[in-house]
Short mmCIF file of C-alpha atoms in Angstrom, two decimals:
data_model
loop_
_atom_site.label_atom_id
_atom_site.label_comp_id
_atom_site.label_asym_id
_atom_site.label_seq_id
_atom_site.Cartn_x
_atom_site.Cartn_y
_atom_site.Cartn_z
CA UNK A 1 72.29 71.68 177.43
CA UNK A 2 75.55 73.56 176.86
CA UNK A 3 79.30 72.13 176.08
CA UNK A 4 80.98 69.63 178.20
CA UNK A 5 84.83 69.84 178.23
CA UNK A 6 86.97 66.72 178.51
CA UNK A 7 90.67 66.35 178.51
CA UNK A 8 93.28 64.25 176.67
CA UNK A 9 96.91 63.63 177.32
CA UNK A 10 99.85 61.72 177.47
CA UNK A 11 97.76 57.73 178.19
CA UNK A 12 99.30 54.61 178.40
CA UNK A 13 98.05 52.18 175.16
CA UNK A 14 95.71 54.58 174.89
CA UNK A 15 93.61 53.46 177.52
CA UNK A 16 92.49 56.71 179.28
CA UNK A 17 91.88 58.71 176.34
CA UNK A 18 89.74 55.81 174.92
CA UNK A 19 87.47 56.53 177.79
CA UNK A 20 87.56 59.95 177.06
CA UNK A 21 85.95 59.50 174.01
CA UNK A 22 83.53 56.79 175.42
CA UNK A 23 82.79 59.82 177.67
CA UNK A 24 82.34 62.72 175.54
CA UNK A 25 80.33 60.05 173.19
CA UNK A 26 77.80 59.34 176.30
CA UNK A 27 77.55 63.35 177.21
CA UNK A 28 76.42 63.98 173.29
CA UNK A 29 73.86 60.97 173.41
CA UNK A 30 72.91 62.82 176.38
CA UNK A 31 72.04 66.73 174.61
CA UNK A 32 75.21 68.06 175.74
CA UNK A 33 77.82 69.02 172.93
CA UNK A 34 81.14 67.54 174.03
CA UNK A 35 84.71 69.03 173.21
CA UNK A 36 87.46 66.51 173.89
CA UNK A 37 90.84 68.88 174.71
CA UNK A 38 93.91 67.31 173.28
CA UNK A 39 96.63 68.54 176.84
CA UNK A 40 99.61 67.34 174.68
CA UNK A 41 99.24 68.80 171.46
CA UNK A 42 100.78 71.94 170.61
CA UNK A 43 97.85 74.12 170.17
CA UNK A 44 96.29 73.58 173.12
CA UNK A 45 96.40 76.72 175.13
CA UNK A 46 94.60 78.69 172.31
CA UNK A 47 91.60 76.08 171.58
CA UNK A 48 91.28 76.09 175.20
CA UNK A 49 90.87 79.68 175.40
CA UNK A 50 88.36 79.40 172.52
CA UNK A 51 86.68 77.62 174.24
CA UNK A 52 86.04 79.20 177.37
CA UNK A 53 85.42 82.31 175.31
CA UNK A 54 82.50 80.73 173.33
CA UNK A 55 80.85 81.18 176.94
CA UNK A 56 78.93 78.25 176.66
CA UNK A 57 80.38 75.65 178.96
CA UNK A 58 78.12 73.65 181.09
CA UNK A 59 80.69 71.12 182.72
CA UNK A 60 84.38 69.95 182.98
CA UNK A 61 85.26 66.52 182.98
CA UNK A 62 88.56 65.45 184.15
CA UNK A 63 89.46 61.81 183.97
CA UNK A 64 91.86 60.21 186.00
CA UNK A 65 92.96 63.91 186.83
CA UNK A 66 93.97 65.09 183.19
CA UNK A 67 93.52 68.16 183.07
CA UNK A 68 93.10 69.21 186.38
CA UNK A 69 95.54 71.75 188.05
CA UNK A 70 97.67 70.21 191.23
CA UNK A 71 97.31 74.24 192.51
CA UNK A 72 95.19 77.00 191.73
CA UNK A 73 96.28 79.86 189.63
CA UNK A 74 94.66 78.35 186.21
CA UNK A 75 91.46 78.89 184.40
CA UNK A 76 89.61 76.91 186.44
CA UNK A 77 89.69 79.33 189.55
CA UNK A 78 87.99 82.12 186.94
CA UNK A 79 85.17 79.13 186.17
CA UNK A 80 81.52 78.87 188.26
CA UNK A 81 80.82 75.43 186.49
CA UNK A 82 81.21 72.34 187.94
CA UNK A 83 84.65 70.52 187.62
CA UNK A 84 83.90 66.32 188.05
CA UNK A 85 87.08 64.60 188.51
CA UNK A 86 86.57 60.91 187.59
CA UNK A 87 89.46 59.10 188.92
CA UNK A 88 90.27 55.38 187.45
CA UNK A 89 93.24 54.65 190.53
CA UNK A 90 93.13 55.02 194.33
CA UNK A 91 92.75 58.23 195.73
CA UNK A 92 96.17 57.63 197.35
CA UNK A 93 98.06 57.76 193.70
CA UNK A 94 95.90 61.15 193.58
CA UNK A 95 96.77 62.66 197.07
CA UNK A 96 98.07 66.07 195.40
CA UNK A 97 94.55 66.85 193.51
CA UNK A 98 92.54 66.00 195.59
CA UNK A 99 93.29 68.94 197.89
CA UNK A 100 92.83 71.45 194.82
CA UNK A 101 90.89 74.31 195.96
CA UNK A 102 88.33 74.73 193.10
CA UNK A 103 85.08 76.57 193.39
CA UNK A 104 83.27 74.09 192.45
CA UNK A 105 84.79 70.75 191.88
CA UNK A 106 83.41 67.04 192.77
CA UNK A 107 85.04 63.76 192.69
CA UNK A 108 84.56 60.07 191.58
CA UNK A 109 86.15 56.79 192.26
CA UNK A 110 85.46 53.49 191.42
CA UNK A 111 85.15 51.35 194.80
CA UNK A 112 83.08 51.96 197.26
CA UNK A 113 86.09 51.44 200.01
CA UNK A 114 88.26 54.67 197.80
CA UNK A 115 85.14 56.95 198.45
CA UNK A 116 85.07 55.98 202.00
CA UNK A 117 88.87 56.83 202.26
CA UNK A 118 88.44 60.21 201.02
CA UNK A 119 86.07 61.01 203.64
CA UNK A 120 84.82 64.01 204.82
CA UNK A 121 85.52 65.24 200.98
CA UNK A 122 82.13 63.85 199.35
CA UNK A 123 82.92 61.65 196.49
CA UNK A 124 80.87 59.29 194.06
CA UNK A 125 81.34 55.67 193.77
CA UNK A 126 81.32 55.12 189.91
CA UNK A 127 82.71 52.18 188.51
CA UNK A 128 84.63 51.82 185.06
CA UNK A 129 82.66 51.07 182.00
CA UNK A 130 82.69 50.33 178.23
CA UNK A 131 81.33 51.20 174.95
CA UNK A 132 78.71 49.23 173.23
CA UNK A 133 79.91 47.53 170.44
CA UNK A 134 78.15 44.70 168.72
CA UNK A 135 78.97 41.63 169.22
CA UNK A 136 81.07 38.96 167.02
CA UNK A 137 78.86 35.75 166.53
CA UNK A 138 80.15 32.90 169.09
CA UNK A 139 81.15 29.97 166.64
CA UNK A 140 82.89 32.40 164.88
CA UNK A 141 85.43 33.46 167.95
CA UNK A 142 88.98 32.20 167.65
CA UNK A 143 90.66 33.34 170.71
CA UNK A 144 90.04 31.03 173.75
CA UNK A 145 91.29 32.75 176.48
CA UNK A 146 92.58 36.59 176.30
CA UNK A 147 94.84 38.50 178.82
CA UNK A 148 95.51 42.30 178.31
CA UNK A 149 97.71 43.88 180.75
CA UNK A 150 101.44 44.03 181.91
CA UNK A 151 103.02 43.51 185.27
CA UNK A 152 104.77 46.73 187.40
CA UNK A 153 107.35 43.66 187.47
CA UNK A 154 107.90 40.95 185.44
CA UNK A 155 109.73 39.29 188.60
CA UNK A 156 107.54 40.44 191.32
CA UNK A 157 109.81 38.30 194.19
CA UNK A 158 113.05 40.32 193.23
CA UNK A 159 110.34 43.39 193.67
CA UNK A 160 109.82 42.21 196.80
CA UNK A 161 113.64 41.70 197.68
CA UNK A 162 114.20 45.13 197.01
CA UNK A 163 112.20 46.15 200.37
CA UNK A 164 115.48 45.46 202.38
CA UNK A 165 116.93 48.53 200.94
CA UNK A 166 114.28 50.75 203.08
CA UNK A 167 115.91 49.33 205.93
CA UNK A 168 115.05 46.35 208.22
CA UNK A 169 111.87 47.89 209.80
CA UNK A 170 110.07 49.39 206.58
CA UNK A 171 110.74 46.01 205.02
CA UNK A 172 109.07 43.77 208.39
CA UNK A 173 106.01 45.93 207.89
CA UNK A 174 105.73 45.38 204.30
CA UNK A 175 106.06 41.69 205.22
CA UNK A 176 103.19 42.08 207.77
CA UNK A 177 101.52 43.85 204.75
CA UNK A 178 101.56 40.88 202.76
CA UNK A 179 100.86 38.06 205.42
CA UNK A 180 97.43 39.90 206.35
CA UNK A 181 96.37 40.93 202.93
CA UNK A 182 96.82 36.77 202.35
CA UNK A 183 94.50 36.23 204.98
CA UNK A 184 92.00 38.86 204.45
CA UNK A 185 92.22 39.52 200.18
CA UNK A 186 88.92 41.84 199.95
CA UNK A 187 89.88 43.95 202.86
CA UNK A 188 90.93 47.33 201.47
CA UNK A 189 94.89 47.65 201.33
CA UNK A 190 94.67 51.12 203.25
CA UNK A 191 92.80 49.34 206.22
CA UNK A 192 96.01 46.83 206.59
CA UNK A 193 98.37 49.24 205.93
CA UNK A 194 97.22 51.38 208.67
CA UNK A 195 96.53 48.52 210.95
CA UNK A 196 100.09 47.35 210.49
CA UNK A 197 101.63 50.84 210.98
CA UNK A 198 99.45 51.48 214.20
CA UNK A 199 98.55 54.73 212.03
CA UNK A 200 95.02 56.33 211.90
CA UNK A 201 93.72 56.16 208.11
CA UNK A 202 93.65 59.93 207.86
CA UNK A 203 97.31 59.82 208.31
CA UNK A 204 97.35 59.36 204.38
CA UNK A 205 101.03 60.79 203.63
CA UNK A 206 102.54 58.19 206.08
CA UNK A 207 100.44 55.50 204.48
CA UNK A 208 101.06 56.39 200.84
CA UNK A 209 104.37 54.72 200.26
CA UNK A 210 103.56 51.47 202.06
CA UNK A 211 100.30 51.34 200.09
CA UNK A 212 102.18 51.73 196.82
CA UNK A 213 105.10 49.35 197.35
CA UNK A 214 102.49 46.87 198.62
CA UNK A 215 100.01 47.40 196.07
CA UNK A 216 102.65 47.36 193.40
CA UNK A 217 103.79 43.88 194.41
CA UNK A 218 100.17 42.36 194.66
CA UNK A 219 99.25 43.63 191.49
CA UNK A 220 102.50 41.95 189.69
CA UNK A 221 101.99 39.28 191.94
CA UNK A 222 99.20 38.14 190.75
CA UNK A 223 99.04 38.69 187.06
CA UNK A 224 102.76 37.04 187.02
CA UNK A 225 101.39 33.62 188.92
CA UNK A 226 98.30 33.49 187.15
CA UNK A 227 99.51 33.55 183.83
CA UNK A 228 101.95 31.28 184.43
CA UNK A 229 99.53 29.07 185.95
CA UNK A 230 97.79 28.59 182.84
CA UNK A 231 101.33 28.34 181.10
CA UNK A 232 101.44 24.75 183.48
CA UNK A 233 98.47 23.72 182.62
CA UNK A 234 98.42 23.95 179.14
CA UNK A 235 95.42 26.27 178.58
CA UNK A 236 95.75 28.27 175.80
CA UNK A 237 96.30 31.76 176.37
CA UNK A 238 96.57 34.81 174.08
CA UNK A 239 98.35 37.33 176.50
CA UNK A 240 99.86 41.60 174.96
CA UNK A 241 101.16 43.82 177.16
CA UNK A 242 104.81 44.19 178.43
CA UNK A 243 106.73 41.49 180.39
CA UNK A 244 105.74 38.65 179.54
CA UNK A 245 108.66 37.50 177.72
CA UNK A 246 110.22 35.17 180.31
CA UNK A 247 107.20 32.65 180.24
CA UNK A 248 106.74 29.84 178.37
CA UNK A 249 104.19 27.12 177.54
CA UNK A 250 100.87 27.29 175.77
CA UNK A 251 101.30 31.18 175.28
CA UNK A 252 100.51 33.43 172.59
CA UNK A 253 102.39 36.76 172.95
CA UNK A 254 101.62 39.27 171.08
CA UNK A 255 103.43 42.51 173.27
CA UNK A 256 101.71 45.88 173.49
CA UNK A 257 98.88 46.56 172.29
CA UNK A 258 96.26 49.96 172.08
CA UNK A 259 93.33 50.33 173.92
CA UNK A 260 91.09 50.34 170.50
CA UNK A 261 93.41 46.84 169.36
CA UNK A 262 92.82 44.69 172.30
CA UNK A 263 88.85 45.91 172.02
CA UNK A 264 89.50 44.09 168.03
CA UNK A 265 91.03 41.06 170.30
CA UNK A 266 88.12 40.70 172.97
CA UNK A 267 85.79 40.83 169.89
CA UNK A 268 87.35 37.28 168.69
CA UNK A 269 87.09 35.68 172.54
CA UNK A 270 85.52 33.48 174.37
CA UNK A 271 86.86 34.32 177.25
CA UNK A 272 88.70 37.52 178.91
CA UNK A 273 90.70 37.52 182.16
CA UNK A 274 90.52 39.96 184.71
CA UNK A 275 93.63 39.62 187.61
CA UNK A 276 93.37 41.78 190.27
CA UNK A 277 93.50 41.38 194.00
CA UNK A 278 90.56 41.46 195.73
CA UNK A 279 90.42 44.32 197.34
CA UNK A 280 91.48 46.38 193.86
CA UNK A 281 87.71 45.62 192.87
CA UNK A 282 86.73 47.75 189.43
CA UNK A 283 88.67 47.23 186.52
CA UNK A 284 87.50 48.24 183.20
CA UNK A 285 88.42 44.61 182.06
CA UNK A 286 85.24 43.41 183.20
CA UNK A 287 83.04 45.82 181.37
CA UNK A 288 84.76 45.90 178.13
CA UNK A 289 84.33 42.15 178.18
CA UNK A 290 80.83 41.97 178.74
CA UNK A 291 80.08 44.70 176.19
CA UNK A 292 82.40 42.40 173.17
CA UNK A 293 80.09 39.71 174.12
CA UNK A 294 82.75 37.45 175.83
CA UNK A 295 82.98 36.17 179.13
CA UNK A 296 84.53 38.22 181.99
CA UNK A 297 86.66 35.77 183.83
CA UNK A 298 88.01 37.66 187.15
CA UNK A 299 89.65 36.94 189.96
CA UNK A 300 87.20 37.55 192.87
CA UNK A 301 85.68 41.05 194.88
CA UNK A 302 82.72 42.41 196.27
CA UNK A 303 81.68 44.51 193.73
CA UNK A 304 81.70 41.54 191.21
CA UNK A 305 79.83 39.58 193.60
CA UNK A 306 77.35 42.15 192.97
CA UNK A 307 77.22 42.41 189.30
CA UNK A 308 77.10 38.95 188.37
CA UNK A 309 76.76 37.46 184.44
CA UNK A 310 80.77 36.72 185.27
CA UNK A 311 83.07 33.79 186.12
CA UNK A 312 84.61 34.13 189.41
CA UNK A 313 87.83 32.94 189.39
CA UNK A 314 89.56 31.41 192.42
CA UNK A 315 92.13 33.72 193.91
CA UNK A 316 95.05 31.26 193.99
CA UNK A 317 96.97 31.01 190.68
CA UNK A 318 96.45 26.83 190.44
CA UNK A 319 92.76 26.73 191.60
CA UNK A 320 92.42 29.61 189.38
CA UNK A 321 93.98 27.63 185.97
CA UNK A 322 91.79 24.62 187.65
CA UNK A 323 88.63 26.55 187.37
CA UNK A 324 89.69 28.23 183.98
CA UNK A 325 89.96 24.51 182.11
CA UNK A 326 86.67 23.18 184.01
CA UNK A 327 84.74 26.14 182.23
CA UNK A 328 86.01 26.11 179.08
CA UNK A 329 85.24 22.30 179.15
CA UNK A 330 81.53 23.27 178.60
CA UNK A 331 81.25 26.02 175.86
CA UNK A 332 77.53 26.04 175.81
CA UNK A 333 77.47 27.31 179.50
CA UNK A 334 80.17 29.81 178.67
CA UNK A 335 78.47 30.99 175.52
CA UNK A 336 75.13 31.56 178.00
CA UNK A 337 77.64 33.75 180.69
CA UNK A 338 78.38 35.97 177.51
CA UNK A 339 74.82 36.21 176.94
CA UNK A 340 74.20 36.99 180.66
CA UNK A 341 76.79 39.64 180.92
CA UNK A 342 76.21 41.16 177.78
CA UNK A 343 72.90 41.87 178.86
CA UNK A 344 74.19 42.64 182.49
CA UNK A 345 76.48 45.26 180.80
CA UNK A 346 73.39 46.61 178.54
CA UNK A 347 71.04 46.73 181.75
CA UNK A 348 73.55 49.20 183.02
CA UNK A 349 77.52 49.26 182.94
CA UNK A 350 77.60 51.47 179.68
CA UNK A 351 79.37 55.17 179.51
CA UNK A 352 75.05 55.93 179.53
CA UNK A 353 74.56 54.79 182.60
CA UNK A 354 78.00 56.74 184.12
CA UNK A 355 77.05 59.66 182.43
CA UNK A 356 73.77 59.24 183.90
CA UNK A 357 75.44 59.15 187.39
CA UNK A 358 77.43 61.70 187.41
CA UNK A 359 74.84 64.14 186.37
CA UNK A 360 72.29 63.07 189.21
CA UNK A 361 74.62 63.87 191.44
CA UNK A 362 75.40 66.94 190.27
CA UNK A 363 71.67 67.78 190.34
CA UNK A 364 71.81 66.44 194.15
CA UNK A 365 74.65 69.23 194.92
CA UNK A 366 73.10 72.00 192.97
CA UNK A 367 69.54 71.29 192.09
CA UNK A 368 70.81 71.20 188.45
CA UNK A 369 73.45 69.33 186.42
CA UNK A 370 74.55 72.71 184.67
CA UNK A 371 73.54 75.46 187.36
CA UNK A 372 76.54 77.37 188.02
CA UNK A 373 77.72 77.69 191.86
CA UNK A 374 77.96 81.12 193.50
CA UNK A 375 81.58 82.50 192.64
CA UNK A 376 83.48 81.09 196.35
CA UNK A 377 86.11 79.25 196.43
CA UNK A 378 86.18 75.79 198.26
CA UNK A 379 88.38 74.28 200.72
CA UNK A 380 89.00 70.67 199.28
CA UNK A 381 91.51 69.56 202.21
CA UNK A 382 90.61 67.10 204.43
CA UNK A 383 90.32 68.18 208.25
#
């Protein structure tokens, strides 16, 4: 099947690297032999050139754009094989790669409402997911309720405050921002922001900082209110990550903590939370939760709608800690919703069934997953 290349680098608790290795785990169950490319370390230009000079690559695998050149003028404009960019934000974080020209490069994000923002560029929708591990026995869990994850702002109001500095017009739009994502949660962030700008949605350089000031603030926004919701009401809460010093109550902090250590930490839950807003939809929370065997607790979206063999959580931080203490009032039905998403997860959420994805639609672009594209180069910028 040939040698798939993926890339490591520089990843926040670990998390991106983790699924690297998830990755490059799934391509070897699948025949391929997978060679995980450490960017940071010191000898990587010569075991990449190895590499390429063992002449046996099928695929590159870029995740979250590690890896992947913001210009041309590297090795991968002297390469025929297919370049898959799996990409874990918004395309808007990515605007820079995604108008790489590569000769043959494809893309993947995963919400269905990014894929439709990159149009006319052909993208696949393909959501996080999680390793199999197996699962601790119920009775013997100790953690009640986990949170992994850190604000962009411990005070997300004085994040907010800060919008007067753009000036009095940047800041009323960021308001307007706000007011209609509150009304409509689900509705993708780049549809309000360019409804409250009067801009088309192709205009995506005049949307990108609005987006990411607004999207910065929900995020905190919610993970801040929720957590101290519970705080209130006295649910017990195991919460690592950053900035979460300021809260107190019924919390156990235990700061940062690696990818691989809060995996250890799911393993001893009941229950894991997932905050988001709405419209965010895929998280890997939800995955790596059913695949410990706990429950994935999440604030709502579509695409969890769809899944199911989840709590959906209210999206208001006191209905939310309201619905939080009625479920864990009944552990037998919890202990079923682990059993339901576990299998949920197994039925098809794995790095498997991703790996599985990405190389049918390879074969639907090129008739094979590892047929090489005629040497031309390809103009990824949108029209």
């Amino acid at each position: 099947m040939g040698r798939v290349v993926l890339f490591k680098g520089v990843s926040d608790y670990l998390s991106l690297n983790t699924m690297v290795e998830g990755l490059a785990a799934a391509f070897g169950r699948r025949g391929f032999s997978p060679a995980i490319l450490d960017m940071a370390a010191a000898d990587y230009p010569d075991r990449i050139r190895a590499t390429l000079a063992a002449g046996d690559t099928a695929l590159f695998v870029s995740l979250n754009g590690i890896g992947l050149p913001r210009e041309g003028g590297t090795f991968f404009d002297r390469r025929d094989e297919p370049v898959v960019a799996l990409f874990v934000d918004h395309p808007i974080y990515h605007l820079d790669r995604l108008s790489v020209r590569l000769p043959n490069l494809h893309f993947a994000f995963p919400s269905r409402s990014h894929v439709a923002f990159c149009r006319p560029l052909r993208a696949l929708h393909l959501p996080h997911a999680a390793e199999f591990r197996s699962p601790t026995p119920w009775a013997a869990r100790d953690i009640s309720v986990l949170y992994c994850g850190s604000p962009l702002a411990a005070d997300p109001e004085a994040q907010r405050a800060g919008w007067r500095a753009h000036g009095a017009r940047a800041a009323a739009a960021l308001e307007a921002i706000v007011a209609a994502h509150d009304i409509q949660p689900r509705e993708p962030l780049e549809t309000v922001v360019a409804r409250i700008l009067g801009r088309p949605p192709e205009d995506r350089e005049a949307l990108r900082p609005f987006f990411l000031a607004a999207d910065a603030y929900l995020r905190s926004r919610i993970k801040v209110a929720a957590i101290a919701a519970l705080a209130d009401a006295g649910i017990a809460t195991t919460v690592c990550g950053r900035g979460w010093e300021g809260l107190s109550g019924r919390l156990r902090l235990l700061g940062s903590r690696t990818a691989p250590e809060t995996f250890a930490l799911m393993d001893r839950s009941r229950l894991v939370l997932n905050l988001l807003p709405p419209y965010y939809e895929s998280h890997e929370r939800v995955f790596q939760a059913m695949a410990s065997g706990a429950v994935a607790a999440t604030t709502p979206s579509d695409l969890w709608d769809e899944t199911g063999g989840l709590l959906s959580l209210p999206y208001e931080p006191k209905a939310l800690a309201a619905a939080l203490a009625d479920a864990l009032a009944d552990d037998d039905r919890l202990a079923a919703t682990a059993g339901d998403g576990r299998a949920i997860f197994l039925a098809g959420h794995t790095w498997d069934h991703r790996v599985d994805a990405i190389l049918a639609f390879l074969a639907g672009e090129r008739g094979s997953p590892v047929r090489r594209a005629p040497r031309e180069t390809v103009d990824n910028k949108w029209e």
